[in-house]
Amino acid sequence: MTIAVNSAMILQEKQLRFGQFEMSSHSFIFTKDKVDCLISEWSEWSKINEFGEHSKQRVILRYPDNGGMSCPTDTEFNEIAPKVDCLMSQWSEWSGIYGLGERSKERVIITHPDNGGKPCPTDTEITEYTTTKPMVHETANQVITSFLQRNLKTDPAPPRGTVQSKIGLFRDILIIIDSSGSIGSRNFEIAKKQLGELLSLICPLPDPFDSSVHNGNNRAALIQFSDVVIKEFDFDDKHNISDLKSAIMSVPYQNGGTCTGDAFYKAVQMFTSYKKGNII
């Protein structure tokens, strides 16, 4: 009988007598198989150091034994990292006509430069103005994609038990609403309702103005103008989207003249005490 174990030795047969019983120990041959070296795959390249070098490693997972295949000596590889130039996409098609008659196209960065490679151009968007009448739906799309939800980033600390989501840049939004006689009371009410729905689209959802959330919130202020300019509420007055929409709907119609210049002067005054802001 032959048994393979981890030591090599031979036990000779012996006869043993215990009273009337005779026992025999058979010859056992113990052998050992060859064990080859086992090494991991190469790691990913490391970050480029101050000398422009990067490296990758592999580690020995099992050493050879009993004459098995030996391990390679190259467990680390270093080289001067190649320069990586910026890679840009092609320009998109022109958008539809929106806003005040403008249209735009853009390109995006596909690969950022590294290790002294060619930098990316700063012109990633081109806007030109036309004499064509803008389209309402295209203007709405531009507001949503270029203002409300642009520059999304991953929430670094989502609330416990929730899925990690995308959040936008937080903004101070100053709303200027025309309450002059040329608007009319019916259109004024329609504008207020649509304004509330528009603000509801701002990231992060479901409430972009909730001041109790852990990672910040948007803020909004509103002024209206006709013969006079009236500040209806300031940036820190409303703390959620429900209060904000209710405050907008309660703004009364003035039915006066049109002092647009005074409204913008008031807006500049309000923004001097705040570091950030976008006017719509």
PDB file of C-alpha atoms in Angstrom:
ATOM      1  CA  MET A   1       0.000   0.000   0.000  1.00  0.00           C
ATOM      2  CA  THR A   2       1.375   3.452  -0.958  1.00  0.00           C
ATOM      3  CA  ILE A   3       0.361   6.724   0.691  1.00  0.00           C
ATOM      4  CA  ALA A   4       1.643  10.161  -0.390  1.00  0.00           C
ATOM      5  CA  VAL A   5       2.277  12.635   2.427  1.00  0.00           C
ATOM      6  CA  ASN A   6       4.592  15.616   3.082  1.00  0.00           C
ATOM      7  CA  SER A   7       7.664  13.670   4.157  1.00  0.00           C
ATOM      8  CA  ALA A   8       9.723  11.073   2.291  1.00  0.00           C
ATOM      9  CA  MET A   9      10.558   7.978   4.294  1.00  0.00           C
ATOM     10  CA  ILE A  10      10.186   4.166   4.264  1.00  0.00           C
ATOM     11  CA  LEU A  11       9.112   2.026   7.175  1.00  0.00           C
ATOM     12  CA  GLN A  12      10.296  -1.614   6.921  1.00  0.00           C
ATOM     13  CA  GLU A  13       7.943  -4.499   7.630  1.00  0.00           C
ATOM     14  CA  LYS A  14       8.148  -5.928  11.128  1.00  0.00           C
ATOM     15  CA  GLN A  15       6.569  -8.931  12.768  1.00  0.00           C
ATOM     16  CA  LEU A  16       5.075  -8.334  16.138  1.00  0.00           C
ATOM     17  CA  ARG A  17       3.633 -10.998  18.413  1.00  0.00           C
ATOM     18  CA  PHE A  18       1.269 -10.307  21.256  1.00  0.00           C
ATOM     19  CA  GLY A  19       0.269 -13.586  22.784  1.00  0.00           C
ATOM     20  CA  GLN A  20      -1.623 -15.572  20.159  1.00  0.00           C
ATOM     21  CA  PHE A  21      -2.093 -12.542  17.843  1.00  0.00           C
ATOM     22  CA  GLU A  22       0.356 -11.726  15.111  1.00  0.00           C
ATOM     23  CA  MET A  23       0.407  -8.192  13.606  1.00  0.00           C
ATOM     24  CA  SER A  24       2.220  -7.017  10.499  1.00  0.00           C
ATOM     25  CA  SER A  25       3.167  -3.419   9.673  1.00  0.00           C
ATOM     26  CA  HIS A  26       3.217  -3.019   5.896  1.00  0.00           C
ATOM     27  CA  SER A  27       5.788  -0.949   4.013  1.00  0.00           C
ATOM     28  CA  PHE A  28       4.602   2.678   3.649  1.00  0.00           C
ATOM     29  CA  ILE A  29       6.226   4.925   0.996  1.00  0.00           C
ATOM     30  CA  PHE A  30       5.733   8.661   1.690  1.00  0.00           C
ATOM     31  CA  THR A  31       6.346  11.011  -1.255  1.00  0.00           C
ATOM     32  CA  LYS A  32       5.962  14.792  -1.874  1.00  0.00           C
ATOM     33  CA  ASP A  33       4.658  16.486  -5.056  1.00  0.00           C
ATOM     34  CA  LYS A  34       6.357  19.482  -6.617  1.00  0.00           C
ATOM     35  CA  VAL A  35       4.868  22.844  -5.676  1.00  0.00           C
ATOM     36  CA  ASP A  36       5.307  25.626  -8.231  1.00  0.00           C
ATOM     37  CA  CYS A  37       5.540  29.327  -7.406  1.00  0.00           C
ATOM     38  CA  LEU A  38       2.234  31.180  -7.555  1.00  0.00           C
ATOM     39  CA  ILE A  39       2.336  34.917  -8.297  1.00  0.00           C
ATOM     40  CA  SER A  40      -0.416  37.508  -8.625  1.00  0.00           C
ATOM     41  CA  GLU A  41      -1.311  39.517 -11.713  1.00  0.00           C
ATOM     42  CA  TRP A  42       0.309  42.915 -12.183  1.00  0.00           C
ATOM     43  CA  SER A  43      -1.454  45.730 -10.319  1.00  0.00           C
ATOM     44  CA  GLU A  44      -2.784  48.852 -12.009  1.00  0.00           C
ATOM     45  CA  TRP A  45      -0.305  51.639 -12.652  1.00  0.00           C
ATOM     46  CA  SER A  46       0.265  53.886  -9.649  1.00  0.00           C
ATOM     47  CA  LYS A  47      -0.251  57.630  -9.731  1.00  0.00           C
ATOM     48  CA  ILE A  48       2.527  59.571 -11.407  1.00  0.00           C
ATOM     49  CA  ASN A  49       5.036  60.913  -8.877  1.00  0.00           C
ATOM     50  CA  GLU A  50       6.880  64.234  -8.886  1.00  0.00           C
ATOM     51  CA  PHE A  51       9.575  62.804 -11.157  1.00  0.00           C
ATOM     52  CA  GLY A  52       7.101  61.745 -13.836  1.00  0.00           C
ATOM     53  CA  GLU A  53       7.351  58.044 -12.974  1.00  0.00           C
ATOM     54  CA  HIS A  54       4.741  55.442 -12.209  1.00  0.00           C
ATOM     55  CA  SER A  55       4.972  51.816 -11.190  1.00  0.00           C
ATOM     56  CA  LYS A  56       3.072  48.570 -10.881  1.00  0.00           C
ATOM     57  CA  GLN A  57       3.667  45.526  -8.660  1.00  0.00           C
ATOM     58  CA  ARG A  58       2.871  41.870  -8.310  1.00  0.00           C
ATOM     59  CA  VAL A  59       3.270  39.736  -5.189  1.00  0.00           C
ATOM     60  CA  ILE A  60       4.254  36.144  -4.491  1.00  0.00           C
ATOM     61  CA  LEU A  61       1.238  34.227  -3.243  1.00  0.00           C
ATOM     62  CA  ARG A  62       3.006  30.866  -2.778  1.00  0.00           C
ATOM     63  CA  TYR A  63       6.690  29.977  -2.733  1.00  0.00           C
ATOM     64  CA  PRO A  64       7.989  26.872  -4.598  1.00  0.00           C
ATOM     65  CA  ASP A  65       8.802  23.633  -2.809  1.00  0.00           C
ATOM     66  CA  ASN A  66      10.287  20.216  -3.620  1.00  0.00           C
ATOM     67  CA  GLY A  67      11.842  21.345  -6.888  1.00  0.00           C
ATOM     68  CA  GLY A  68       8.805  23.253  -8.197  1.00  0.00           C
ATOM     69  CA  MET A  69       9.016  26.141 -10.654  1.00  0.00           C
ATOM     70  CA  SER A  70      10.826  29.081  -9.092  1.00  0.00           C
ATOM     71  CA  CYS A  71       9.411  32.575  -8.673  1.00  0.00           C
ATOM     72  CA  PRO A  72      10.338  35.406 -11.061  1.00  0.00           C
ATOM     73  CA  THR A  73      12.566  38.135  -9.666  1.00  0.00           C
ATOM     74  CA  ASP A  74      10.685  41.049 -11.249  1.00  0.00           C
ATOM     75  CA  THR A  75       7.939  41.893  -8.775  1.00  0.00           C
ATOM     76  CA  GLU A  76       7.965  45.655  -9.454  1.00  0.00           C
ATOM     77  CA  PHE A  77       8.122  47.596 -12.708  1.00  0.00           C
ATOM     78  CA  ASN A  78       8.920  51.312 -12.980  1.00  0.00           C
ATOM     79  CA  GLU A  79       8.911  53.538 -16.020  1.00  0.00           C
ATOM     80  CA  ILE A  80       8.690  57.162 -17.052  1.00  0.00           C
ATOM     81  CA  ALA A  81       4.989  57.740 -17.550  1.00  0.00           C
ATOM     82  CA  PRO A  82       3.982  58.921 -21.024  1.00  0.00           C
ATOM     83  CA  LYS A  83       2.402  62.318 -21.446  1.00  0.00           C
ATOM     84  CA  VAL A  84      -1.355  62.251 -21.814  1.00  0.00           C
ATOM     85  CA  ASP A  85      -2.832  65.034 -23.933  1.00  0.00           C
ATOM     86  CA  CYS A  86      -6.309  66.389 -23.432  1.00  0.00           C
ATOM     87  CA  LEU A  87      -8.876  64.714 -25.659  1.00  0.00           C
ATOM     88  CA  MET A  88     -12.005  66.633 -26.579  1.00  0.00           C
ATOM     89  CA  SER A  89     -15.190  65.464 -28.228  1.00  0.00           C
ATOM     90  CA  GLN A  90     -16.390  66.889 -31.525  1.00  0.00           C
ATOM     91  CA  TRP A  91     -18.659  69.924 -31.416  1.00  0.00           C
ATOM     92  CA  SER A  92     -22.318  69.043 -31.016  1.00  0.00           C
ATOM     93  CA  GLU A  93     -24.958  70.175 -33.454  1.00  0.00           C
ATOM     94  CA  TRP A  94     -26.421  73.643 -32.951  1.00  0.00           C
ATOM     95  CA  SER A  95     -29.267  73.709 -30.452  1.00  0.00           C
ATOM     96  CA  GLY A  96     -32.681  75.075 -31.254  1.00  0.00           C
ATOM     97  CA  ILE A  97     -33.277  78.811 -30.911  1.00  0.00           C
ATOM     98  CA  TYR A  98     -34.017  79.804 -27.306  1.00  0.00           C
ATOM     99  CA  GLY A  99     -34.024  82.710 -24.853  1.00  0.00           C
ATOM    100  CA  LEU A 100     -33.499  85.991 -26.667  1.00  0.00           C
ATOM    101  CA  GLY A 101     -32.820  84.377 -30.021  1.00  0.00           C
ATOM    102  CA  GLU A 102     -29.563  82.601 -29.243  1.00  0.00           C
ATOM    103  CA  ARG A 103     -28.435  79.104 -30.109  1.00  0.00           C
ATOM    104  CA  SER A 104     -25.469  77.149 -28.796  1.00  0.00           C
ATOM    105  CA  LYS A 105     -23.281  74.103 -29.289  1.00  0.00           C
ATOM    106  CA  GLU A 106     -20.786  72.461 -26.976  1.00  0.00           C
ATOM    107  CA  ARG A 107     -18.019  69.899 -26.678  1.00  0.00           C
ATOM    108  CA  VAL A 108     -16.888  67.944 -23.627  1.00  0.00           C
ATOM    109  CA  ILE A 109     -13.594  66.712 -22.202  1.00  0.00           C
ATOM    110  CA  ILE A 110     -13.139  62.984 -22.835  1.00  0.00           C
ATOM    111  CA  THR A 111      -9.634  62.605 -21.351  1.00  0.00           C
ATOM    112  CA  HIS A 112      -8.009  65.087 -18.977  1.00  0.00           C
ATOM    113  CA  PRO A 113      -4.284  65.827 -19.500  1.00  0.00           C
ATOM    114  CA  ASP A 114      -1.679  64.158 -17.311  1.00  0.00           C
ATOM    115  CA  ASN A 115       2.085  64.250 -16.772  1.00  0.00           C
ATOM    116  CA  GLY A 116       2.600  67.486 -18.685  1.00  0.00           C
ATOM    117  CA  GLY A 117       0.335  66.630 -21.589  1.00  0.00           C
ATOM    118  CA  LYS A 118      -1.411  69.175 -23.800  1.00  0.00           C
ATOM    119  CA  PRO A 119      -3.979  71.127 -21.726  1.00  0.00           C
ATOM    120  CA  CYS A 120      -7.668  71.291 -22.541  1.00  0.00           C
ATOM    121  CA  PRO A 121      -9.079  74.330 -24.340  1.00  0.00           C
ATOM    122  CA  THR A 122     -11.307  76.648 -22.355  1.00  0.00           C
ATOM    123  CA  ASP A 123     -13.903  77.097 -25.084  1.00  0.00           C
ATOM    124  CA  THR A 124     -16.282  74.234 -24.436  1.00  0.00           C
ATOM    125  CA  GLU A 125     -19.409  76.134 -25.434  1.00  0.00           C
ATOM    126  CA  ILE A 126     -20.212  78.581 -28.234  1.00  0.00           C
ATOM    127  CA  THR A 127     -23.291  80.810 -28.209  1.00  0.00           C
ATOM    128  CA  GLU A 128     -24.403  83.022 -31.070  1.00  0.00           C
ATOM    129  CA  TYR A 129     -27.382  85.307 -31.443  1.00  0.00           C
ATOM    130  CA  THR A 130     -29.792  85.163 -34.353  1.00  0.00           C
ATOM    131  CA  THR A 131     -32.823  87.128 -35.524  1.00  0.00           C
ATOM    132  CA  THR A 132     -34.986  83.998 -35.431  1.00  0.00           C
ATOM    133  CA  LYS A 133     -37.907  83.877 -33.016  1.00  0.00           C
ATOM    134  CA  PRO A 134     -37.035  81.617 -30.048  1.00  0.00           C
ATOM    135  CA  MET A 135     -38.990  78.428 -29.332  1.00  0.00           C
ATOM    136  CA  VAL A 136     -40.689  78.104 -25.950  1.00  0.00           C
ATOM    137  CA  HIS A 137     -39.921  74.390 -25.467  1.00  0.00           C
ATOM    138  CA  GLU A 138     -36.253  74.910 -26.416  1.00  0.00           C
ATOM    139  CA  THR A 139     -35.970  77.759 -23.899  1.00  0.00           C
ATOM    140  CA  ALA A 140     -37.429  75.504 -21.196  1.00  0.00           C
ATOM    141  CA  ASN A 141     -34.974  72.718 -22.074  1.00  0.00           C
ATOM    142  CA  GLN A 142     -32.044  75.110 -21.861  1.00  0.00           C
ATOM    143  CA  VAL A 143     -33.140  76.361 -18.453  1.00  0.00           C
ATOM    144  CA  ILE A 144     -33.378  72.804 -17.138  1.00  0.00           C
ATOM    145  CA  THR A 145     -30.140  71.419 -18.597  1.00  0.00           C
ATOM    146  CA  SER A 146     -27.897  74.493 -18.482  1.00  0.00           C
ATOM    147  CA  PHE A 147     -29.038  76.137 -15.272  1.00  0.00           C
ATOM    148  CA  LEU A 148     -31.162  73.965 -13.040  1.00  0.00           C
ATOM    149  CA  GLN A 149     -29.302  70.659 -13.287  1.00  0.00           C
ATOM    150  CA  ARG A 150     -25.864  71.517 -14.690  1.00  0.00           C
ATOM    151  CA  ASN A 151     -22.611  70.564 -12.930  1.00  0.00           C
ATOM    152  CA  LEU A 152     -24.079  67.588 -11.107  1.00  0.00           C
ATOM    153  CA  LYS A 153     -21.784  65.893  -8.602  1.00  0.00           C
ATOM    154  CA  THR A 154     -22.094  62.822  -6.399  1.00  0.00           C
ATOM    155  CA  ASP A 155     -23.459  63.448  -2.939  1.00  0.00           C
ATOM    156  CA  PRO A 156     -20.432  62.639  -0.706  1.00  0.00           C
ATOM    157  CA  ALA A 157     -22.516  61.711   2.319  1.00  0.00           C
ATOM    158  CA  PRO A 158     -26.051  60.577   1.487  1.00  0.00           C
ATOM    159  CA  PRO A 159     -28.414  60.075   4.445  1.00  0.00           C
ATOM    160  CA  ARG A 160     -28.237  56.620   6.030  1.00  0.00           C
ATOM    161  CA  GLY A 161     -30.437  54.102   4.262  1.00  0.00           C
ATOM    162  CA  THR A 162     -30.631  56.043   0.981  1.00  0.00           C
ATOM    163  CA  VAL A 163     -29.022  55.428  -2.395  1.00  0.00           C
ATOM    164  CA  GLN A 164     -26.131  57.714  -3.322  1.00  0.00           C
ATOM    165  CA  SER A 165     -27.522  60.391  -5.625  1.00  0.00           C
ATOM    166  CA  LYS A 166     -26.459  63.319  -7.759  1.00  0.00           C
ATOM    167  CA  ILE A 167     -26.710  66.892  -6.495  1.00  0.00           C
ATOM    168  CA  GLY A 168     -26.227  70.171  -8.330  1.00  0.00           C
ATOM    169  CA  LEU A 169     -24.396  73.310  -7.336  1.00  0.00           C
ATOM    170  CA  PHE A 170     -26.283  75.249  -4.694  1.00  0.00           C
ATOM    171  CA  ARG A 171     -27.490  78.681  -5.770  1.00  0.00           C
ATOM    172  CA  ASP A 172     -28.923  81.927  -4.472  1.00  0.00           C
ATOM    173  CA  ILE A 173     -31.661  82.713  -6.980  1.00  0.00           C
ATOM    174  CA  LEU A 174     -33.094  86.227  -7.199  1.00  0.00           C
ATOM    175  CA  ILE A 175     -36.434  86.274  -9.016  1.00  0.00           C
ATOM    176  CA  ILE A 176     -37.533  89.535 -10.665  1.00  0.00           C
ATOM    177  CA  ILE A 177     -41.175  89.523 -11.714  1.00  0.00           C
ATOM    178  CA  ASP A 178     -42.892  92.186 -13.819  1.00  0.00           C
ATOM    179  CA  SER A 179     -46.145  93.408 -12.274  1.00  0.00           C
ATOM    180  CA  SER A 180     -46.841  96.274 -14.654  1.00  0.00           C
ATOM    181  CA  GLY A 181     -50.100  96.966 -16.453  1.00  0.00           C
ATOM    182  CA  SER A 182     -48.803  95.573 -19.763  1.00  0.00           C
ATOM    183  CA  ILE A 183     -48.625  92.071 -18.245  1.00  0.00           C
ATOM    184  CA  GLY A 184     -52.247  91.782 -17.153  1.00  0.00           C
ATOM    185  CA  SER A 185     -53.562  90.040 -14.045  1.00  0.00           C
ATOM    186  CA  ARG A 186     -54.314  86.723 -15.806  1.00  0.00           C
ATOM    187  CA  ASN A 187     -50.823  86.398 -17.274  1.00  0.00           C
ATOM    188  CA  PHE A 188     -49.351  87.470 -13.941  1.00  0.00           C
ATOM    189  CA  GLU A 189     -51.082  84.559 -12.184  1.00  0.00           C
ATOM    190  CA  ILE A 190     -49.973  82.120 -14.900  1.00  0.00           C
ATOM    191  CA  ALA A 191     -46.363  83.325 -14.587  1.00  0.00           C
ATOM    192  CA  LYS A 192     -46.382  82.822 -10.817  1.00  0.00           C
ATOM    193  CA  LYS A 193     -47.669  79.262 -11.107  1.00  0.00           C
ATOM    194  CA  GLN A 194     -45.145  78.331 -13.798  1.00  0.00           C
ATOM    195  CA  LEU A 195     -42.358  79.928 -11.774  1.00  0.00           C
ATOM    196  CA  GLY A 196     -43.167  77.674  -8.825  1.00  0.00           C
ATOM    197  CA  GLU A 197     -43.112  74.583 -11.040  1.00  0.00           C
ATOM    198  CA  LEU A 198     -39.809  75.668 -12.569  1.00  0.00           C
ATOM    199  CA  LEU A 199     -38.147  76.049  -9.165  1.00  0.00           C
ATOM    200  CA  SER A 200     -39.305  72.523  -8.285  1.00  0.00           C
ATOM    201  CA  LEU A 201     -37.038  71.137 -11.021  1.00  0.00           C
ATOM    202  CA  ILE A 202     -33.833  72.387  -9.429  1.00  0.00           C
ATOM    203  CA  CYS A 203     -31.525  69.738  -7.973  1.00  0.00           C
ATOM    204  CA  PRO A 204     -31.373  68.105  -5.498  1.00  0.00           C
ATOM    205  CA  LEU A 205     -34.814  66.562  -5.572  1.00  0.00           C
ATOM    206  CA  PRO A 206     -37.333  66.199  -4.011  1.00  0.00           C
ATOM    207  CA  ASP A 207     -36.894  69.570  -2.221  1.00  0.00           C
ATOM    208  CA  PRO A 208     -34.081  71.785  -3.497  1.00  0.00           C
ATOM    209  CA  PHE A 209     -34.812  74.488  -0.905  1.00  0.00           C
ATOM    210  CA  ASP A 210     -34.992  72.322   2.217  1.00  0.00           C
ATOM    211  CA  SER A 211     -32.752  74.110   4.738  1.00  0.00           C
ATOM    212  CA  SER A 212     -32.719  71.108   7.111  1.00  0.00           C
ATOM    213  CA  VAL A 213     -30.733  68.759   4.842  1.00  0.00           C
ATOM    214  CA  HIS A 214     -27.175  67.836   5.774  1.00  0.00           C
ATOM    215  CA  ASN A 215     -25.299  69.012   2.680  1.00  0.00           C
ATOM    216  CA  GLY A 216     -26.772  72.450   1.940  1.00  0.00           C
ATOM    217  CA  ASN A 217     -29.638  73.911  -0.046  1.00  0.00           C
ATOM    218  CA  ASN A 218     -30.619  76.499  -2.614  1.00  0.00           C
ATOM    219  CA  ARG A 219     -32.097  79.820  -1.549  1.00  0.00           C
ATOM    220  CA  ALA A 220     -34.454  82.184  -3.332  1.00  0.00           C
ATOM    221  CA  ALA A 221     -35.525  85.802  -3.001  1.00  0.00           C
ATOM    222  CA  LEU A 222     -38.169  87.679  -4.991  1.00  0.00           C
ATOM    223  CA  ILE A 223     -38.798  91.283  -5.966  1.00  0.00           C
ATOM    224  CA  GLN A 224     -41.576  92.610  -8.160  1.00  0.00           C
ATOM    225  CA  PHE A 225     -41.755  95.894  -9.994  1.00  0.00           C
ATOM    226  CA  SER A 226     -44.227  98.242 -11.622  1.00  0.00           C
ATOM    227  CA  ASP A 227     -44.234 101.940 -10.587  1.00  0.00           C
ATOM    228  CA  VAL A 228     -42.216 100.884  -7.535  1.00  0.00           C
ATOM    229  CA  VAL A 229     -39.938  97.997  -6.631  1.00  0.00           C
ATOM    230  CA  ILE A 230     -41.120  95.743  -3.791  1.00  0.00           C
ATOM    231  CA  LYS A 231     -39.014  93.087  -2.073  1.00  0.00           C
ATOM    232  CA  GLU A 232     -41.497  90.325  -1.345  1.00  0.00           C
ATOM    233  CA  PHE A 233     -39.057  87.998   0.516  1.00  0.00           C
ATOM    234  CA  ASP A 234     -35.314  87.626   1.017  1.00  0.00           C
ATOM    235  CA  PHE A 235     -32.910  84.681   0.601  1.00  0.00           C
ATOM    236  CA  ASP A 236     -33.230  83.363   4.157  1.00  0.00           C
ATOM    237  CA  ASP A 237     -37.002  83.781   4.534  1.00  0.00           C
ATOM    238  CA  LYS A 238     -38.255  80.547   2.910  1.00  0.00           C
ATOM    239  CA  HIS A 239     -36.907  77.145   4.004  1.00  0.00           C
ATOM    240  CA  ASN A 240     -38.584  74.614   1.695  1.00  0.00           C
ATOM    241  CA  ILE A 241     -40.192  74.425  -1.727  1.00  0.00           C
ATOM    242  CA  SER A 242     -43.727  74.388  -0.343  1.00  0.00           C
ATOM    243  CA  ASP A 243     -43.275  77.668   1.549  1.00  0.00           C
ATOM    244  CA  LEU A 244     -41.519  79.174  -1.458  1.00  0.00           C
ATOM    245  CA  LYS A 245     -44.302  78.297  -3.914  1.00  0.00           C
ATOM    246  CA  SER A 246     -46.943  79.538  -1.479  1.00  0.00           C
ATOM    247  CA  ALA A 247     -45.115  82.859  -1.063  1.00  0.00           C
ATOM    248  CA  ILE A 248     -44.847  83.276  -4.844  1.00  0.00           C
ATOM    249  CA  MET A 249     -48.566  82.624  -5.362  1.00  0.00           C
ATOM    250  CA  SER A 250     -49.446  85.226  -2.701  1.00  0.00           C
ATOM    251  CA  VAL A 251     -47.567  88.052  -4.467  1.00  0.00           C
ATOM    252  CA  PRO A 252     -50.225  90.649  -5.422  1.00  0.00           C
ATOM    253  CA  TYR A 253     -50.546  92.159  -8.884  1.00  0.00           C
ATOM    254  CA  GLN A 254     -49.700  95.911  -8.926  1.00  0.00           C
ATOM    255  CA  ASN A 255     -50.947  96.993 -12.408  1.00  0.00           C
ATOM    256  CA  GLY A 256     -48.686 100.056 -12.624  1.00  0.00           C
ATOM    257  CA  GLY A 257     -45.900 101.437 -14.787  1.00  0.00           C
ATOM    258  CA  THR A 258     -42.698  99.654 -15.800  1.00  0.00           C
ATOM    259  CA  CYS A 259     -39.626 100.698 -13.789  1.00  0.00           C
ATOM    260  CA  THR A 260     -37.304  97.953 -15.012  1.00  0.00           C
ATOM    261  CA  GLY A 261     -34.120  99.913 -14.288  1.00  0.00           C
ATOM    262  CA  ASP A 262     -35.087 100.413 -10.656  1.00  0.00           C
ATOM    263  CA  ALA A 263     -35.754  96.676 -10.320  1.00  0.00           C
ATOM    264  CA  PHE A 264     -32.290  95.754 -11.540  1.00  0.00           C
ATOM    265  CA  TYR A 265     -30.706  98.389  -9.301  1.00  0.00           C
ATOM    266  CA  LYS A 266     -32.500  96.811  -6.324  1.00  0.00           C
ATOM    267  CA  ALA A 267     -31.303  93.372  -7.429  1.00  0.00           C
ATOM    268  CA  VAL A 268     -27.670  94.517  -7.464  1.00  0.00           C
ATOM    269  CA  GLN A 269     -28.076  95.950  -3.977  1.00  0.00           C
ATOM    270  CA  MET A 270     -29.455  92.665  -2.664  1.00  0.00           C
ATOM    271  CA  PHE A 271     -26.607  90.655  -4.182  1.00  0.00           C
ATOM    272  CA  THR A 272     -23.853  92.794  -2.676  1.00  0.00           C
ATOM    273  CA  SER A 273     -24.346  91.009   0.645  1.00  0.00           C
ATOM    274  CA  TYR A 274     -24.182  87.529  -0.907  1.00  0.00           C
ATOM    275  CA  LYS A 275     -21.116  85.931  -2.509  1.00  0.00           C
ATOM    276  CA  LYS A 276     -22.980  83.745  -4.962  1.00  0.00           C
ATOM    277  CA  GLY A 277     -26.026  84.213  -7.093  1.00  0.00           C
ATOM    278  CA  ASN A 278     -27.735  83.666 -10.405  1.00  0.00           C
ATOM    279  CA  ILE A 279     -30.510  85.903 -11.628  1.00  0.00           C
ATOM    280  CA  ILE A 280     -33.457  84.501 -13.545  1.00  0.00           C
TER     281      ILE A 280
END
